[in-house]
Amino acid sequence: MSNTLIINNKIKSFKKNITVSGDKSISIRWVLFSSLANGISKARNLLISEDVLASLNAIKKLGIKYKITKKECKIYGQGINGYRYKKNICIDAKNSGTLGRLILGLLINTTNPIKLIGDKSLSKRDFTRISNPLNKFGAKFILTKNKNLPLTITGTIKPKSIKYFENKGSAQCKSSVIFAGMRTEGTTIIKAKKSRNHTELLCQYLKIPLTVKKKKNYDEIKIKKVKNIRTLNYNIPSDISSSAFFIVLTALSKNSELIIKNVNINPSRIGIIHILKKMGVKISFKNSKIYKGEKIADIKVKSPTELKSINCPKKFNSGAIDEFLVIFLAAARAKGISYFKGLSELNQKESPRLEWGAKILNKMGIKNIINNNSIKIYGNPDLKINKSISIKNYLKDHRVFMTSVIAALSFGGYWKIYDKDSIKTSFPNFLQIINGFKKNE
Ligand code: S3P
């Protein structure tokens, strides 16, 4: 089957109810916590994507068994000290920054060196943001000259607790240090700029000795050594980051309505909802509930008659960090100039995403001005694309692919989008759901 997708038809109005796949951040964390539990943990609706399969294979390399059936995934945890650190272990994190970074925190006590590798995209990403704090615990790292993967970690049997200031708003860095703190005598103290808090919520649910004091601009987290982790049975809610593509598709359509069922709407993840509401999209939550500390709801979206431009407050950045590419499409249709700032972290993702946002807009004929941490987008409510557009060589960044699909379906033109298999990392049935919208026509 061809790995290139051709789209040359816009989507018509729709009224739909959909369910997207399980949350990636929670799925990976479920795998890691369950691998340390005393006994068998079960997950339903685990995201079965390459990032999560890489996580399962990683714990398998450490001697932890798992089993996937149609109904559920089971992990046979061997307790907090259950990893077997054999000689010559090599963990392949593939495309997953979350796996690559979080697991290093758990490996600070490895008695044998462990090698961590990843795909072309992950091998370009910064790992000193993890090796620097983990060094302070006493772990040693060998990285490439450019400070990337492949790396080798050699642990310490007596990690020392640290004080760490996480100033990038990176949940991956924060979580990796929390995991290392779970293996360390004394109290590890983290002052962390606001970012998604799934790790903290899971710790609290599992009664792991972690406390969080919420300050205005940051959280103060304290974590102590953990003796036991109980098993974790989890019904994984749908991913807001996967929902985002369909929310924006609705925002860019006329007379359309969409309900997305059972989505994780953790307040640290719903930046896109705040931003699109400010731009004039009607979005509401139905059937809200709390599940194991996480907020879950059905999301209802109505297409607006017109989209307003936005001077996007920086306070929304961390909660929308994975959604900006697709948010830029809403700004492309908006009346007026939109401004997004403080976004240097976007260029640290699976591809340099701020640059890719600008590239896609340029190809669409939307004027924009970027520097290394901001973008101004000159919206055009009347934009209709009549030309050919080709999207390739984007390091297989799944979100570049999916954003291009939404652009093609919303603005028209003849789009040739390469590397369809990139969606396997986070959202393997994305195109199946898209096809359901086409049948609606
Ligand atoms: C993630 C954290 C974010 C996000 C990534 C998933 C997580 O990365 O972009 O897709 O699950 O912890 P950073 O921590 O680098 O901001």
Coordinates of C-alpha atoms and ligand atoms in Angstrom, one line a residue:
M1 CA 0.0 0.0 0.0
S2 CA 1.2 3.5 -0.8
N3 CA 2.7 5.5 2.0
T4 CA 1.6 8.8 0.5
L5 CA -1.9 10.2 1.0
I6 CA -3.6 12.3 -1.7
I7 CA -6.4 14.6 -0.7
N8 CA -8.2 16.7 -3.3
N9 CA -11.7 17.2 -1.8
K10 CA -12.8 19.5 1.0
I11 CA -15.1 18.1 3.7
K12 CA -18.8 19.1 3.7
S13 CA -20.8 19.9 6.9
F14 CA -21.3 17.1 9.4
K15 CA -23.0 16.1 12.6
K16 CA -21.0 13.4 14.3
N17 CA -20.2 11.4 17.4
I18 CA -16.7 10.0 17.6
T19 CA -14.4 8.3 20.0
V20 CA -10.6 8.7 19.6
S21 CA -8.0 6.4 21.0
G22 CA -6.5 6.3 24.5
D23 CA -4.4 9.0 26.0
K24 CA -0.7 8.6 25.1
S25 CA 0.8 10.3 28.2
I26 CA -1.4 8.2 30.5
S27 CA -0.8 5.0 28.5
I28 CA 3.0 5.3 28.8
R29 CA 2.8 6.2 32.5
W30 CA 0.5 3.2 33.1
V31 CA 3.1 0.9 31.6
L32 CA 5.9 2.3 33.7
F33 CA 4.1 2.5 37.0
S34 CA 2.6 -1.0 36.5
S35 CA 6.1 -2.4 35.7
L36 CA 7.0 -1.5 39.3
A37 CA 3.9 -2.7 41.0
N38 CA 3.6 -5.7 43.2
G39 CA 1.4 -8.0 41.0
I40 CA -0.7 -7.9 37.9
S41 CA -2.1 -4.5 36.6
K42 CA -4.7 -4.3 33.9
A43 CA -5.5 -1.5 31.4
R44 CA -8.5 -1.1 29.1
N45 CA -8.4 1.2 26.1
L46 CA -4.6 1.4 26.3
L47 CA -3.3 3.2 23.2
I48 CA -1.9 0.5 21.0
S49 CA 0.6 2.7 19.1
E50 CA 4.3 2.5 18.4
D51 CA 5.2 4.7 21.3
V52 CA 3.3 2.6 23.8
L53 CA 4.5 -0.7 22.2
A54 CA 8.1 0.6 22.6
S55 CA 7.3 1.2 26.3
L56 CA 6.1 -2.4 26.7
N57 CA 9.2 -3.7 24.9
A58 CA 11.4 -1.5 27.2
I59 CA 10.0 -3.1 30.4
K60 CA 10.3 -6.5 28.8
K61 CA 14.0 -5.9 28.3
L62 CA 14.1 -5.2 32.1
G63 CA 12.5 -8.6 32.8
I64 CA 8.9 -7.6 33.2
K65 CA 6.3 -9.6 31.3
Y66 CA 3.1 -8.2 29.6
K67 CA 0.2 -9.6 27.6
I68 CA -2.1 -7.9 25.2
T69 CA -5.5 -9.3 24.4
K70 CA -8.4 -7.6 22.6
K71 CA -10.0 -6.7 25.9
E72 CA -7.0 -5.5 27.9
C73 CA -3.3 -5.3 28.5
K74 CA -1.8 -7.0 31.6
I75 CA 1.6 -6.2 33.1
Y76 CA 3.1 -8.6 35.6
G77 CA 4.9 -6.2 37.9
Q78 CA 7.7 -7.6 40.1
G79 CA 7.8 -4.7 42.7
I80 CA 9.7 -1.5 42.9
N81 CA 13.1 -3.4 42.7
G82 CA 11.9 -6.0 40.2
Y83 CA 13.9 -4.8 37.1
R84 CA 16.6 -7.2 36.1
Y85 CA 19.7 -5.3 34.9
K86 CA 21.4 -7.9 32.7
K87 CA 24.5 -7.1 30.8
N88 CA 24.2 -5.3 27.3
I89 CA 20.6 -4.2 27.6
C90 CA 19.6 -1.8 24.8
I91 CA 16.3 0.0 25.0
D92 CA 14.8 1.4 21.8
A93 CA 12.5 4.3 22.6
K94 CA 11.8 4.7 18.8
N95 CA 10.0 8.0 18.3
S96 CA 9.0 8.5 21.9
G97 CA 10.5 11.4 23.9
T98 CA 8.2 10.6 26.8
L99 CA 9.4 6.9 27.0
G100 CA 13.1 7.8 26.4
R101 CA 13.1 10.5 29.1
L102 CA 10.8 9.1 31.7
I103 CA 12.5 5.6 31.8
L104 CA 15.9 7.1 32.5
G105 CA 14.7 8.3 35.9
L106 CA 13.8 4.7 36.7
L107 CA 17.2 3.4 35.6
I108 CA 19.3 5.5 37.9
N109 CA 20.0 2.4 40.0
T110 CA 21.1 0.1 37.1
T111 CA 24.1 -1.9 38.1
N112 CA 25.1 -2.6 34.4
P113 CA 25.3 0.2 31.8
I114 CA 22.1 0.4 29.6
K115 CA 22.1 1.8 26.1
L116 CA 19.1 4.0 25.0
I117 CA 18.5 4.4 21.3
G118 CA 15.8 6.0 19.2
D119 CA 14.7 6.8 15.6
K120 CA 16.1 9.6 13.5
S121 CA 13.7 12.2 15.0
L122 CA 14.4 11.2 18.7
S123 CA 18.1 11.1 18.0
K124 CA 18.1 14.8 17.2
R125 CA 16.4 15.7 20.5
D126 CA 18.0 17.1 23.6
F127 CA 18.8 14.6 26.3
T128 CA 21.0 16.8 28.5
R129 CA 17.8 18.1 30.0
I130 CA 17.5 14.7 31.6
S131 CA 21.1 13.7 32.0
N132 CA 21.9 16.9 33.9
P133 CA 19.5 16.4 36.8
L134 CA 20.0 12.6 36.9
N135 CA 23.8 13.2 37.1
K136 CA 23.2 15.0 40.4
F137 CA 21.5 11.8 41.8
G138 CA 24.8 10.1 40.9
A139 CA 24.0 8.4 37.6
K140 CA 26.6 8.7 34.8
F141 CA 25.9 9.3 31.1
I142 CA 27.7 9.0 27.8
L143 CA 26.0 10.9 25.1
T144 CA 27.0 11.7 21.5
K145 CA 29.1 14.7 20.7
N146 CA 25.8 16.6 20.0
K147 CA 24.5 15.5 23.4
N148 CA 21.8 13.3 21.9
L149 CA 21.0 9.6 21.5
P150 CA 22.4 6.9 21.5
L151 CA 23.3 7.3 25.1
T152 CA 24.5 5.0 27.9
I153 CA 23.4 5.3 31.5
T154 CA 25.3 3.8 34.4
G155 CA 23.4 4.0 37.6
T156 CA 24.4 4.2 41.2
I157 CA 23.2 1.9 44.1
K158 CA 23.0 4.8 46.5
P159 CA 21.4 7.8 44.6
K160 CA 21.5 11.1 46.5
S161 CA 18.3 13.2 46.8
I162 CA 18.5 16.5 44.9
K163 CA 16.9 19.9 44.6
Y164 CA 15.9 20.6 41.0
F165 CA 14.4 23.6 39.2
E166 CA 12.5 22.6 36.1
N167 CA 12.2 25.8 34.2
K168 CA 11.1 24.7 30.7
G169 CA 7.6 23.6 31.7
S170 CA 8.6 20.0 30.6
A171 CA 6.5 17.2 32.1
Q172 CA 9.0 14.8 30.8
C173 CA 11.9 16.3 32.8
K174 CA 9.7 16.7 35.9
S175 CA 8.4 13.1 35.7
S176 CA 11.9 11.6 35.1
V177 CA 13.1 13.3 38.3
I178 CA 10.0 12.2 40.2
F179 CA 10.8 8.6 39.1
A180 CA 14.5 9.0 40.2
G181 CA 13.2 10.4 43.5
M182 CA 11.1 7.3 44.1
R183 CA 14.4 5.3 44.2
T184 CA 16.3 7.7 46.5
E185 CA 16.7 8.0 50.3
G186 CA 15.7 11.4 51.6
T187 CA 13.4 14.0 50.0
T188 CA 13.9 15.1 46.4
I189 CA 12.5 18.6 45.9
I190 CA 11.4 19.8 42.5
K191 CA 10.4 23.4 41.7
A192 CA 8.6 22.9 38.4
K193 CA 7.1 25.4 35.9
K194 CA 3.5 24.3 35.2
S195 CA 3.1 21.3 32.9
R196 CA 0.9 18.3 32.6
N197 CA 0.5 16.5 35.9
H198 CA -0.4 12.9 35.1
T199 CA 2.6 11.6 37.0
E200 CA 1.8 13.4 40.2
L201 CA -1.9 12.3 40.0
L202 CA -0.9 8.7 39.5
C203 CA 1.5 8.9 42.5
Q204 CA -1.2 10.3 44.6
Y205 CA -3.7 7.7 43.5
L206 CA -1.1 5.0 44.3
K207 CA -0.4 6.5 47.7
I208 CA 3.3 7.1 46.8
P209 CA 4.8 9.6 49.2
L210 CA 4.6 12.7 46.9
T211 CA 3.2 16.1 47.8
V212 CA 2.5 19.1 45.6
K213 CA 2.2 22.7 46.7
K214 CA 0.7 24.8 44.0
K215 CA 2.3 28.2 43.8
K216 CA 1.3 30.9 41.3
N217 CA 3.9 30.2 38.6
Y218 CA 5.2 26.8 39.6
D219 CA 4.6 23.7 41.7
E220 CA 6.7 22.6 44.5
I221 CA 6.9 18.8 44.5
K222 CA 8.4 16.6 47.2
I223 CA 9.0 12.9 46.6
K224 CA 10.4 10.3 49.0
K225 CA 11.7 6.8 48.5
V226 CA 9.0 4.3 47.7
K227 CA 8.9 0.8 49.2
N228 CA 5.8 -0.7 47.5
I229 CA 3.5 0.2 44.6
R230 CA 0.1 -1.4 44.5
T231 CA -1.3 -2.7 41.2
L232 CA -3.0 -0.2 38.9
N233 CA -6.1 -1.1 37.0
Y234 CA -7.0 1.7 34.6
N235 CA -9.6 2.5 32.0
I236 CA -7.6 4.9 29.9
P237 CA -9.6 7.9 28.7
S238 CA -9.4 9.3 25.1
D239 CA -6.6 11.7 24.2
I240 CA -7.3 15.4 24.0
S241 CA -4.2 15.8 21.7
S242 CA -5.8 13.3 19.2
S243 CA -9.2 15.0 19.7
A244 CA -7.6 18.3 18.8
F245 CA -7.5 17.5 15.0
F246 CA -11.3 16.9 15.0
I247 CA -12.0 19.9 17.2
V248 CA -10.2 22.2 14.7
L249 CA -11.8 20.4 11.7
T250 CA -15.2 21.4 13.2
A251 CA -14.0 24.9 13.9
L252 CA -13.0 25.2 10.2
S253 CA -16.3 23.7 8.9
K254 CA -19.7 25.4 8.3
N255 CA -22.9 24.3 10.1
S256 CA -21.2 21.3 11.8
E257 CA -21.3 19.7 15.2
L258 CA -19.1 17.2 16.8
I259 CA -19.2 15.2 20.1
I260 CA -16.0 13.4 21.2
K261 CA -16.7 10.9 23.9
N262 CA -14.8 10.3 27.2
V263 CA -11.8 12.6 26.7
N264 CA -9.2 13.4 29.4
I265 CA -9.8 17.1 30.1
N266 CA -7.1 17.4 32.8
P267 CA -6.9 21.3 33.3
S268 CA -3.1 21.0 32.4
R269 CA -4.0 19.7 28.9
I270 CA -6.9 21.9 27.7
G271 CA -5.0 24.9 26.4
I272 CA -6.6 24.3 23.0
I273 CA -10.1 24.6 24.4
H274 CA -9.3 28.0 26.0
I275 CA -7.6 29.3 22.8
L276 CA -10.4 28.2 20.4
K277 CA -13.1 29.5 22.7
K278 CA -11.4 32.9 22.7
M279 CA -11.4 32.6 18.9
G280 CA -15.1 32.2 18.8
V281 CA -15.6 28.4 18.7
K282 CA -18.5 27.1 20.9
I283 CA -17.1 24.2 23.0
S284 CA -18.7 22.7 26.0
F285 CA -18.1 19.7 28.3
K286 CA -20.9 17.1 29.0
N287 CA -21.0 14.2 31.5
S288 CA -17.9 15.5 33.4
K289 CA -16.5 13.1 36.1
I290 CA -13.3 12.5 38.0
Y291 CA -11.6 9.2 37.4
K292 CA -8.5 8.3 39.5
G293 CA -7.8 12.0 39.9
E294 CA -8.2 12.8 36.2
K295 CA -11.0 14.9 34.8
I296 CA -13.0 13.3 32.0
A297 CA -15.9 14.5 29.8
D298 CA -17.5 14.4 26.4
I299 CA -16.5 17.4 24.3
K300 CA -19.1 19.1 22.2
V301 CA -18.0 21.5 19.5
K302 CA -20.1 23.7 17.2
S303 CA -18.6 25.4 14.1
P304 CA -18.6 29.2 14.4
T305 CA -19.9 31.6 11.8
E306 CA -16.6 33.4 12.0
L307 CA -13.2 32.9 13.7
K308 CA -11.6 35.7 15.6
S309 CA -7.8 36.3 15.7
I310 CA -6.0 35.9 19.0
N311 CA -3.1 37.4 20.8
C312 CA -2.5 34.1 22.6
P313 CA -1.7 34.5 26.3
K314 CA 1.5 32.6 27.3
K315 CA -0.4 31.0 30.2
F316 CA -2.1 28.7 27.6
N317 CA 1.2 27.5 26.1
S318 CA 2.0 24.5 28.3
G319 CA -1.6 23.2 28.2
A320 CA -1.6 23.4 24.4
I321 CA 2.0 22.5 23.7
D322 CA 1.2 19.5 21.4
E323 CA -1.7 21.3 19.6
F324 CA -0.1 24.5 18.2
L325 CA 0.4 23.2 14.7
V326 CA -3.3 22.5 14.3
I327 CA -4.3 25.7 16.2
F328 CA -2.3 27.7 13.6
L329 CA -4.8 26.4 11.0
A330 CA -7.6 28.1 12.9
A331 CA -5.5 31.3 13.0
A332 CA -5.1 31.0 9.2
R333 CA -8.9 31.2 8.7
A334 CA -9.4 33.9 11.4
K335 CA -10.2 37.6 10.7
G336 CA -7.1 39.6 11.6
I337 CA -3.6 38.9 12.8
S338 CA -3.0 36.2 15.5
Y339 CA 0.1 36.2 17.7
F340 CA 1.6 33.2 19.5
K341 CA 4.7 33.8 21.6
G342 CA 7.0 32.1 24.1
L343 CA 7.1 28.9 22.0
S344 CA 10.8 28.0 21.7
E345 CA 9.9 24.6 23.2
L346 CA 7.9 23.8 20.0
N347 CA 11.2 23.5 18.1
Q348 CA 12.3 20.7 20.6
K349 CA 9.5 18.3 19.5
E350 CA 9.5 15.4 17.1
S351 CA 10.3 17.9 14.3
P352 CA 11.0 21.7 14.7
R353 CA 7.3 22.4 14.9
L354 CA 7.3 26.2 15.0
E355 CA 9.3 26.0 11.7
W356 CA 6.9 23.4 10.3
G357 CA 3.9 25.5 11.3
A358 CA 5.3 28.3 9.3
K359 CA 6.2 26.0 6.4
I360 CA 2.6 24.6 6.1
L361 CA 1.1 28.2 6.3
N362 CA 3.6 29.4 3.6
K363 CA 2.6 26.5 1.3
M364 CA -1.1 27.4 1.9
G365 CA -0.4 31.0 1.0
I366 CA -0.9 32.5 4.5
K367 CA 1.5 35.3 5.4
N368 CA 3.3 34.7 8.6
I369 CA 6.4 36.0 10.4
I370 CA 8.4 33.7 12.7
N371 CA 11.4 33.9 14.9
N372 CA 12.7 31.2 17.2
N373 CA 9.9 31.6 19.7
S374 CA 7.0 33.3 18.2
I375 CA 4.8 33.5 15.1
K376 CA 2.4 36.1 13.7
I377 CA -0.2 34.7 11.4
Y378 CA -2.1 37.0 9.0
G379 CA -5.5 35.2 8.8
N380 CA -7.6 35.1 5.6
P381 CA -11.3 34.1 6.2
D382 CA -11.8 33.8 2.4
L383 CA -8.8 31.5 1.8
K384 CA -9.5 28.8 -0.9
I385 CA -6.5 26.8 -2.0
N386 CA -6.5 25.8 -5.7
K387 CA -2.9 24.6 -6.1
S388 CA -0.9 21.5 -5.4
I389 CA 0.8 21.2 -2.0
S390 CA 3.3 18.5 -1.1
I391 CA 4.4 17.7 2.5
K392 CA 7.5 15.6 2.9
N393 CA 10.8 15.3 4.8
Y394 CA 9.3 16.3 8.1
L395 CA 11.1 13.7 10.2
K396 CA 7.8 11.7 10.2
D397 CA 6.3 14.0 12.8
H398 CA 2.8 12.5 13.3
R399 CA 1.4 15.9 14.2
V400 CA 2.7 17.5 10.9
F401 CA 1.0 14.7 9.0
M402 CA -2.4 15.0 10.8
T403 CA -2.3 18.8 10.7
S404 CA -1.8 18.6 6.9
V405 CA -4.8 16.3 6.5
I406 CA -7.0 18.8 8.4
A407 CA -5.7 21.7 6.3
A408 CA -6.4 19.8 3.1
L409 CA -9.9 18.8 4.1
S410 CA -10.7 22.4 5.3
F411 CA -9.1 24.7 2.8
G412 CA -9.1 22.6 -0.4
G413 CA -6.3 22.2 -3.0
Y414 CA -4.5 19.0 -4.2
W415 CA -2.4 17.7 -1.3
K416 CA 0.2 15.0 -1.5
I417 CA 1.2 14.1 2.1
Y418 CA 4.1 11.7 2.4
D419 CA 4.9 9.1 5.2
K420 CA 1.4 8.1 6.1
D421 CA 2.9 5.6 8.6
S422 CA 4.0 8.4 10.9
I423 CA 0.5 8.3 12.5
K424 CA 1.4 4.9 14.0
T425 CA 3.3 6.6 16.8
S426 CA 0.3 8.2 18.4
F427 CA -2.9 7.6 16.5
P428 CA -3.0 4.6 14.2
N429 CA -6.7 4.8 13.4
F430 CA -6.7 8.5 12.6
L431 CA -7.4 8.0 8.9
Q432 CA -10.1 5.5 9.7
I433 CA -12.0 8.2 11.7
I434 CA -11.3 10.7 8.9
N435 CA -12.9 8.4 6.4
G436 CA -16.0 8.2 8.6
F437 CA -16.3 12.0 8.0
K438 CA -16.0 11.6 4.3
K439 CA -18.8 9.0 4.2
N440 CA -21.0 11.6 5.8
E441 CA -20.9 13.8 2.6
Ligands
S3P1 C1 4.6 14.7 27.4 C2 5.1 16.0 27.7 C3 5.3 17.0 26.6 C4 4.6 16.7 25.3 C5 4.8 15.2 24.9 C6 4.2 14.3 26.0 C7 4.4 13.8 28.5 O1 6.7 17.1 26.3 O2 5.0 17.5 24.3 O3 4.1 15.0 23.7 O4 3.7 12.8 28.3 O5 5.0 14.0 29.6 P1 7.7 18.0 27.2 O6 7.7 17.5 28.6 O7 9.0 18.0 26.6 O8 7.1 19.4 27.2

